[in-house]
mmCIF file of C-alpha atoms in Angstrom:
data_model
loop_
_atom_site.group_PDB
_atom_site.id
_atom_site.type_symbol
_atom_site.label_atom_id
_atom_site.label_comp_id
_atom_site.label_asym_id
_atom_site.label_seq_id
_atom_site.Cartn_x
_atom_site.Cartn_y
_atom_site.Cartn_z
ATOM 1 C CA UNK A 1 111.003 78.560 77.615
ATOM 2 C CA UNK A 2 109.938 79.577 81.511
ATOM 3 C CA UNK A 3 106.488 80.381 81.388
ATOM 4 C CA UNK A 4 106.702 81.317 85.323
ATOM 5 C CA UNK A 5 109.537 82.128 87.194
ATOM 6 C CA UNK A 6 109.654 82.969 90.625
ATOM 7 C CA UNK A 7 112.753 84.850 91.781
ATOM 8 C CA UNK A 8 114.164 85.228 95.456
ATOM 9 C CA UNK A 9 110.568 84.707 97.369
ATOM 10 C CA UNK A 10 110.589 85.124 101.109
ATOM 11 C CA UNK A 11 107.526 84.588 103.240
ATOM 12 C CA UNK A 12 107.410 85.344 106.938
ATOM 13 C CA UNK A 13 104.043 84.167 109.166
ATOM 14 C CA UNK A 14 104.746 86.699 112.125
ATOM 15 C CA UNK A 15 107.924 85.667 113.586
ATOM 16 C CA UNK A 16 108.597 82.574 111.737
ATOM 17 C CA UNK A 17 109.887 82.187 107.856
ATOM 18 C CA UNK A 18 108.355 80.161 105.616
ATOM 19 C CA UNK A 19 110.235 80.384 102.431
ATOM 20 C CA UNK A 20 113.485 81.700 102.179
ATOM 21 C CA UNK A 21 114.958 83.362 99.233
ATOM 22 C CA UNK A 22 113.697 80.891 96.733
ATOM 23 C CA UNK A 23 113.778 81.262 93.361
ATOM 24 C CA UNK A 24 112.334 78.458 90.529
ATOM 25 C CA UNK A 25 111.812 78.394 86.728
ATOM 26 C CA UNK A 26 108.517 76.493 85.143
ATOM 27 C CA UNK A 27 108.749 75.535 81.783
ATOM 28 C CA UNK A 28 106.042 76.056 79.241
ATOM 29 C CA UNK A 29 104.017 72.599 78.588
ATOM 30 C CA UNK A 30 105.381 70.718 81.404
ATOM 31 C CA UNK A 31 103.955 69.008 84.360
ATOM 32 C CA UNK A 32 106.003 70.336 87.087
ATOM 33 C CA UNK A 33 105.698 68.191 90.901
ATOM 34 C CA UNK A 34 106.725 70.099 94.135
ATOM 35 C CA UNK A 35 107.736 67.790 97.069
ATOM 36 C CA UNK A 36 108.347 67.835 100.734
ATOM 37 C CA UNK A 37 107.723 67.004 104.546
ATOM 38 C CA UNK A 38 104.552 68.717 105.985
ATOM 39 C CA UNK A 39 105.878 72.396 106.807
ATOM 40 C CA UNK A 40 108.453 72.841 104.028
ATOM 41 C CA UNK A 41 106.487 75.334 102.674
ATOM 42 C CA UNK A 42 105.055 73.543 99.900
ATOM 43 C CA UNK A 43 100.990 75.161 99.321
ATOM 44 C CA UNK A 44 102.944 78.463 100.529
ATOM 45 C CA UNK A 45 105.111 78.266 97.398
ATOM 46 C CA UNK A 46 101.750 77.339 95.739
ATOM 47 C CA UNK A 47 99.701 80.221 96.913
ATOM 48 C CA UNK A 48 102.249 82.936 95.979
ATOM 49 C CA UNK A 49 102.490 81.313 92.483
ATOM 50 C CA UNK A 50 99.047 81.823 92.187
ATOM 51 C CA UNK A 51 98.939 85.496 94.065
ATOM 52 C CA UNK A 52 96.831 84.230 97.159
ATOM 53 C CA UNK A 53 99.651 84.898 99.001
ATOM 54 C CA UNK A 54 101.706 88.394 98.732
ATOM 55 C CA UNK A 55 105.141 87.603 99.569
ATOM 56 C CA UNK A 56 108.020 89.726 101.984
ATOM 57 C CA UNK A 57 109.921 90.115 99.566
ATOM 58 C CA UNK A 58 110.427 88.355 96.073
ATOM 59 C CA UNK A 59 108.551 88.939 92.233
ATOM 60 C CA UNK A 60 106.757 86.363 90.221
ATOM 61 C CA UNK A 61 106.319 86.920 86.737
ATOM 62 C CA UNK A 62 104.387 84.997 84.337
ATOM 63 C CA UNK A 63 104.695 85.088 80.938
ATOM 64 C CA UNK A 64 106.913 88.010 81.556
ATOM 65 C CA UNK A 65 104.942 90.211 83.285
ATOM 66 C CA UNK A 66 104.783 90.815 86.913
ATOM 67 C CA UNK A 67 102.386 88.735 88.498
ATOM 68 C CA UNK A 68 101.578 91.252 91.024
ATOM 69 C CA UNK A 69 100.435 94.177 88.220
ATOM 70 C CA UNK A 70 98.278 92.006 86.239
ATOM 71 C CA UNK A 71 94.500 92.437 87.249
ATOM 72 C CA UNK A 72 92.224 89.860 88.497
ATOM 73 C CA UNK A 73 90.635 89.129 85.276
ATOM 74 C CA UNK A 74 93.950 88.902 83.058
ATOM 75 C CA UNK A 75 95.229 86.770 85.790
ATOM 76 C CA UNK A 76 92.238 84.129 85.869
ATOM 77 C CA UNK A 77 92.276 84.352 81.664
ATOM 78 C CA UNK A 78 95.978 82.887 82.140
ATOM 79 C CA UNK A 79 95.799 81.086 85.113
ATOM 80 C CA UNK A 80 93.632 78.463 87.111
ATOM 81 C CA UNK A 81 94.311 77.405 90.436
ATOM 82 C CA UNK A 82 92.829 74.222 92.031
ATOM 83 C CA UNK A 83 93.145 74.162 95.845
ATOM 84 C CA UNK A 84 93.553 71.384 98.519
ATOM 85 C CA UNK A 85 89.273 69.754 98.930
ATOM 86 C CA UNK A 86 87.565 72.160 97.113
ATOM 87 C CA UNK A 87 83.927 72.847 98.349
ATOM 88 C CA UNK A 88 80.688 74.042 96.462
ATOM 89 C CA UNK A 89 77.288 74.437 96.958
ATOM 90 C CA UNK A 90 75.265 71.871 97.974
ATOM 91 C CA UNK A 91 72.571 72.131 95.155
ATOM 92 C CA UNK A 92 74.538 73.122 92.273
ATOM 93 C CA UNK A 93 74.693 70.949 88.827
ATOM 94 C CA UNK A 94 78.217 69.437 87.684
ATOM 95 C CA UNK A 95 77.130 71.568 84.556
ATOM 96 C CA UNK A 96 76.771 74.815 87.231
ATOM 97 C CA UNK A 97 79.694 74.321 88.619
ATOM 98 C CA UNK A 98 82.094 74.015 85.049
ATOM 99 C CA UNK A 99 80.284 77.160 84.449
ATOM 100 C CA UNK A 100 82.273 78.712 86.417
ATOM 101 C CA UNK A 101 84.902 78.295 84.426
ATOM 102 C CA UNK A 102 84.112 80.802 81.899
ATOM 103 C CA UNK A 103 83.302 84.112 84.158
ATOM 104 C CA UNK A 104 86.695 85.630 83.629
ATOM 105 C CA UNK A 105 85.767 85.575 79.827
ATOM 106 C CA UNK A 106 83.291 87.235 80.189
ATOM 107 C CA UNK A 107 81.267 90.615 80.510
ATOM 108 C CA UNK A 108 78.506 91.686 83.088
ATOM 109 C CA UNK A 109 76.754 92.656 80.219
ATOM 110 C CA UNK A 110 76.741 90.169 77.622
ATOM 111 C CA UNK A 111 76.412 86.985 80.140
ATOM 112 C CA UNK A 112 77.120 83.286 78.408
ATOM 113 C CA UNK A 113 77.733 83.399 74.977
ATOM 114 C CA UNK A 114 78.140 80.315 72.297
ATOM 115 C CA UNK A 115 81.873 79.945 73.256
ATOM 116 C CA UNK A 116 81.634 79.857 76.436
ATOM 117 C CA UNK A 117 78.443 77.139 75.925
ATOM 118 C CA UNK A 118 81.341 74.933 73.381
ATOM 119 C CA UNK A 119 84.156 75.426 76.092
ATOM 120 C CA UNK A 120 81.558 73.968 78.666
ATOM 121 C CA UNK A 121 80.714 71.446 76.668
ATOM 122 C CA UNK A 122 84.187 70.401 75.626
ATOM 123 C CA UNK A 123 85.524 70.020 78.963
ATOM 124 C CA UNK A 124 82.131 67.953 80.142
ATOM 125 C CA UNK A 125 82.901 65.633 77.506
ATOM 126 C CA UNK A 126 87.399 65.483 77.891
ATOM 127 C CA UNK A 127 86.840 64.787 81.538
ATOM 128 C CA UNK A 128 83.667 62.005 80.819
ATOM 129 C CA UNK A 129 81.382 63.967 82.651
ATOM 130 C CA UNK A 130 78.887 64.388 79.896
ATOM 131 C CA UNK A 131 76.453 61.898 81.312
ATOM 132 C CA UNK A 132 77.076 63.496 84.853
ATOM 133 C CA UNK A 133 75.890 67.133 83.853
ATOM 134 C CA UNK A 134 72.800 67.315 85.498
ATOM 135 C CA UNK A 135 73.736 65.323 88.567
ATOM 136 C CA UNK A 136 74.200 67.519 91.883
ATOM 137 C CA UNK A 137 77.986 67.667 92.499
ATOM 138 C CA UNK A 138 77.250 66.517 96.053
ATOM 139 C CA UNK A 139 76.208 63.208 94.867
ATOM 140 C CA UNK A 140 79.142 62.824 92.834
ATOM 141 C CA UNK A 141 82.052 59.890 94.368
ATOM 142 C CA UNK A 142 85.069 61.769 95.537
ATOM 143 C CA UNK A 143 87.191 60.984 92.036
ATOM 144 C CA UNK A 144 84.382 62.059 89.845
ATOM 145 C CA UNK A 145 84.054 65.786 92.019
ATOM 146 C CA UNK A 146 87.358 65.990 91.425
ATOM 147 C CA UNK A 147 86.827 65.717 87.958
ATOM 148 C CA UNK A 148 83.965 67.901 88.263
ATOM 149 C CA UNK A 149 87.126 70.631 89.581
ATOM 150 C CA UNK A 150 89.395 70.134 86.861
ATOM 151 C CA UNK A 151 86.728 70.482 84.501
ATOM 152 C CA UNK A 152 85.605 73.502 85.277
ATOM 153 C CA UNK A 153 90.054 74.603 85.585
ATOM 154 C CA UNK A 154 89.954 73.146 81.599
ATOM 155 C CA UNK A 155 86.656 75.545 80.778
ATOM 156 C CA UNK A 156 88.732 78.286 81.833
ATOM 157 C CA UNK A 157 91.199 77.815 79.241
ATOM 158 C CA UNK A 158 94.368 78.381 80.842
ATOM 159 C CA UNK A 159 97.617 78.413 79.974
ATOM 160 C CA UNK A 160 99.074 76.730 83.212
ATOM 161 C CA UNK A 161 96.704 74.758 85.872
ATOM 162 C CA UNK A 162 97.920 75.119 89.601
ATOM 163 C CA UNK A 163 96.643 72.085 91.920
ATOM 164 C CA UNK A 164 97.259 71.521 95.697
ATOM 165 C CA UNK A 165 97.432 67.874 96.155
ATOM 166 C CA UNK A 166 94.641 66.748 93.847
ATOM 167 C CA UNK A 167 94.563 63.190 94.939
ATOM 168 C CA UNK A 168 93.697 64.326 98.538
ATOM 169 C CA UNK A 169 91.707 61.422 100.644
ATOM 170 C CA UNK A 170 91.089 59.399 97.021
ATOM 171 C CA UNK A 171 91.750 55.547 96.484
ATOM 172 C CA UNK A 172 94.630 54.587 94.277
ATOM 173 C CA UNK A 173 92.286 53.938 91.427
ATOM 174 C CA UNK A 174 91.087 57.602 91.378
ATOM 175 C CA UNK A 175 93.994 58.866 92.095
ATOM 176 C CA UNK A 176 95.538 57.129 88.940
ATOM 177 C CA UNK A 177 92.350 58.502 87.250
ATOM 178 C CA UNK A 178 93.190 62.132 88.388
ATOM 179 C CA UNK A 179 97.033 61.783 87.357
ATOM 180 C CA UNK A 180 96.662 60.470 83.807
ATOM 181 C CA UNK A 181 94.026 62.974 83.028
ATOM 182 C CA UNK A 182 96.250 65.684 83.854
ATOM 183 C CA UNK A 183 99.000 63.840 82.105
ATOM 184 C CA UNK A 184 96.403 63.965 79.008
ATOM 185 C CA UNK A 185 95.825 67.140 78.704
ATOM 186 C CA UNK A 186 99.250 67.982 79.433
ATOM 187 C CA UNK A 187 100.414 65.870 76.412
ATOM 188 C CA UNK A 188 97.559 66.675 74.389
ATOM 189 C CA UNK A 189 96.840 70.706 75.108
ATOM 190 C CA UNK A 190 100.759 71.356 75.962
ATOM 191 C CA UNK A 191 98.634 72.541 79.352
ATOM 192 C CA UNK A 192 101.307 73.753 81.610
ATOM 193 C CA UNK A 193 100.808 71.548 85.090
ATOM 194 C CA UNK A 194 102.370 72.822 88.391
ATOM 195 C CA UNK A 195 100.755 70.453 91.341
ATOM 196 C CA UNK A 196 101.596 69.988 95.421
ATOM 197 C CA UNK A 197 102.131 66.108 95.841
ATOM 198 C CA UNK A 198 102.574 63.930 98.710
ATOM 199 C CA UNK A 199 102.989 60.574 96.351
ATOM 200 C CA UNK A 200 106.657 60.490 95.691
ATOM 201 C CA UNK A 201 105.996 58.029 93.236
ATOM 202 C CA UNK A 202 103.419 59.747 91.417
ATOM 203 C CA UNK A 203 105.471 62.924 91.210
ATOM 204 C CA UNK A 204 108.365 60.294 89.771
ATOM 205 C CA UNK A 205 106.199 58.488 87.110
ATOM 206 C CA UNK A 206 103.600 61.723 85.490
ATOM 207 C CA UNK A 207 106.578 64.750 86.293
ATOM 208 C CA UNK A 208 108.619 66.543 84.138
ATOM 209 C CA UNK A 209 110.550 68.499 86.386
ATOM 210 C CA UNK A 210 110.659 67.862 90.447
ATOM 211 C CA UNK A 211 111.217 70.583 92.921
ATOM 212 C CA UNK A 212 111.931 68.936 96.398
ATOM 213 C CA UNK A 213 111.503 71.540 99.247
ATOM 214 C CA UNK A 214 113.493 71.597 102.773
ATOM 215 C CA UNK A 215 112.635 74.107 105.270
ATOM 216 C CA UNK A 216 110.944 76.811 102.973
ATOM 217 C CA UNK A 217 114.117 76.256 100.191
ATOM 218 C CA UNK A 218 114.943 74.349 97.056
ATOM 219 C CA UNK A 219 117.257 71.046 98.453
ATOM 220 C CA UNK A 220 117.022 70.131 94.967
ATOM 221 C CA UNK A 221 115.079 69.826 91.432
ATOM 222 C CA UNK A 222 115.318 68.782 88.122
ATOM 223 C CA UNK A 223 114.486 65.897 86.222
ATOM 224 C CA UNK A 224 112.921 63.336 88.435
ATOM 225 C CA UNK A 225 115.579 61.047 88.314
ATOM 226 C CA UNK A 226 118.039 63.113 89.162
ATOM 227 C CA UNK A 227 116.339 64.268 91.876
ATOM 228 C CA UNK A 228 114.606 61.535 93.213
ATOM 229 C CA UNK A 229 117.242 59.405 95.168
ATOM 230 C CA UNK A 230 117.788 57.595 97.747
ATOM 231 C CA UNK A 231 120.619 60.595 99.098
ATOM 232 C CA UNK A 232 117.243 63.294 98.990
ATOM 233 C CA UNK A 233 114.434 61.330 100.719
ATOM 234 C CA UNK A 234 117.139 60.261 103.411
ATOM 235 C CA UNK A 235 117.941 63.827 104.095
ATOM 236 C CA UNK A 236 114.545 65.431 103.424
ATOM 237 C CA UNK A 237 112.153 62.617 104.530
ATOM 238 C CA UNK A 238 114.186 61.033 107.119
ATOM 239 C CA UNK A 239 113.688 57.224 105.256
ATOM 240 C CA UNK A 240 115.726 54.635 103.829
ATOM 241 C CA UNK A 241 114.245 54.061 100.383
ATOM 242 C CA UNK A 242 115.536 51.515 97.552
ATOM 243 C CA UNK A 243 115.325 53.484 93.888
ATOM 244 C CA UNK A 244 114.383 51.108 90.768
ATOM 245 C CA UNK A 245 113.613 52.610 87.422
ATOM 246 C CA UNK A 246 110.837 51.446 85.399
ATOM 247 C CA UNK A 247 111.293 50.490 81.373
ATOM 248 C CA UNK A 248 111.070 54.997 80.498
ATOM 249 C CA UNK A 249 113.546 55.618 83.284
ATOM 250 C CA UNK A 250 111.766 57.017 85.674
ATOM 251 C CA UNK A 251 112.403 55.945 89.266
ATOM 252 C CA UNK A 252 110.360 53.885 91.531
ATOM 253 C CA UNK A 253 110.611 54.015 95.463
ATOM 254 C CA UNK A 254 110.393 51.429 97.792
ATOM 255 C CA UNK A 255 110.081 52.813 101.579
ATOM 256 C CA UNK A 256 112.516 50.428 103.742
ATOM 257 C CA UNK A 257 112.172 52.219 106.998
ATOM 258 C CA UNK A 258 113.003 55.133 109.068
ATOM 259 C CA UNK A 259 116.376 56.530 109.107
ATOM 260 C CA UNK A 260 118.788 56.494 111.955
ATOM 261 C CA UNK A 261 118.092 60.774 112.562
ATOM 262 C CA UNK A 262 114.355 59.808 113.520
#
């Protein structure tokens, strides 16, 4: 079952078009990896699936329901959206900033209530930042204020998380940190998971479903094995790769080189 489906989007930046009459299903509970060369379109795609970008012409829907007549606060109940190096204030708590998690649930009048303290505390403690809480996020190791992000995302409560390329200037060990904690709660919460990657083989091993984009369009998508071969990243990367699969099936890349076309 789709919980998001994006039908026929076009975007045009003055003269030039940036996606072109594409159209792409999300299934409910599944981590879903969009690919591509730098100007495909990619965190355009992104920001018009999460309504920070109107597009030309084209409807989103989620759960059903336009995405374009929902309001601000039913929007941020359903969805939350994690962009490319988040910033925040320099004095604020990790606890301040999870926080922030919770305004959509709740009223100018009322303020924090008991859920919203549990929901804070619940996603302090699935993302290890319990003993972090009163540190200032600014203090915090890249990895760990990433964690810091997604935690407040996971206070939210959502029912599908939208990240730009979360492992953005990390090492490989917090990378792998961010990926199998969104794997986690993706297995464990049936958290729907649509994320921007640039690691091929990170959108191969944690993915679902793969969307590769080409010059604002779908080249292809699917299952990642089907979709990520040797044939794709030649034609949409401009590499020769050699395609392994590890003992689940899911394919591992080897860069060999540059194609011929470069």
């Amino acid at each position: 079952m789709s919980i998001m489906k994006a039908e026929a989007l076009s975007v045009n930046f003055d003269d030039k078009m940036v996606l072109k009459d594409l159209s792409l299903a999300i299934e409910e509970g599944k981590i879903i990896s969009i690919l591509g060369p730098n100007g495909s379109g990619k965190s355009t795609l992104l920001n018009v699936l999460s309504r920070n970008i109107k597009p030309n012409k084209g409807i989103v829907y989620l759960d059903g329901q336009n995405l374009a007549q929902l309001s601000g606060k039913r929007l941020a109940q359903q969805m939350a959206v994690l962009p490319q190096s988040p910033q925040a204030p320099s004095d604020l708590t990790v606890r301040d900033l999870v926080e922030f998690g919770r305004f959509p649930h709740q009223s100018w009048w009322r303020g924090k209530s008991e859920q919203d303290e549990v929901c804070v505390s619940w996603a302090l403690t699935q993302t290890g930042l319990t003993q972090m809480a009163d540190r200032v996020v600014s203090t915090l190791s890249g990895g760990e204020r990433q964690r810091v992000w997604i935690a407040m995302a996971l206070a939210q409560k959502p029912e599908i998380l939208l990240l730009d390329e979360p492992t953005t200037y990390l090492d490989i060990c917090h990378q792998l940190e961010i990926m199998e904690l969104l794997a986690a709660f993706n297995h464990e919460h049936k958290l729907t998971v649509v994320m921007v990657l640039h690691d091929i083989n990170h959108a191969a091993r944690y993915s679902d479903y793969v969307a590769v984009l080409q010059q604002g369009q779908i080249f292809a998508a699917g299952k990642p094995a089907d979709v990520i071969t040797e044939h794709t990243l030649r034609e949409v990367f401009r590499v020769e790769s050699e395609i392994s699969f590890d003992s689940s099936g899911k394919p591992m890349v080897m860069i060999r080189g540059l194609t011929s076309k470069n």
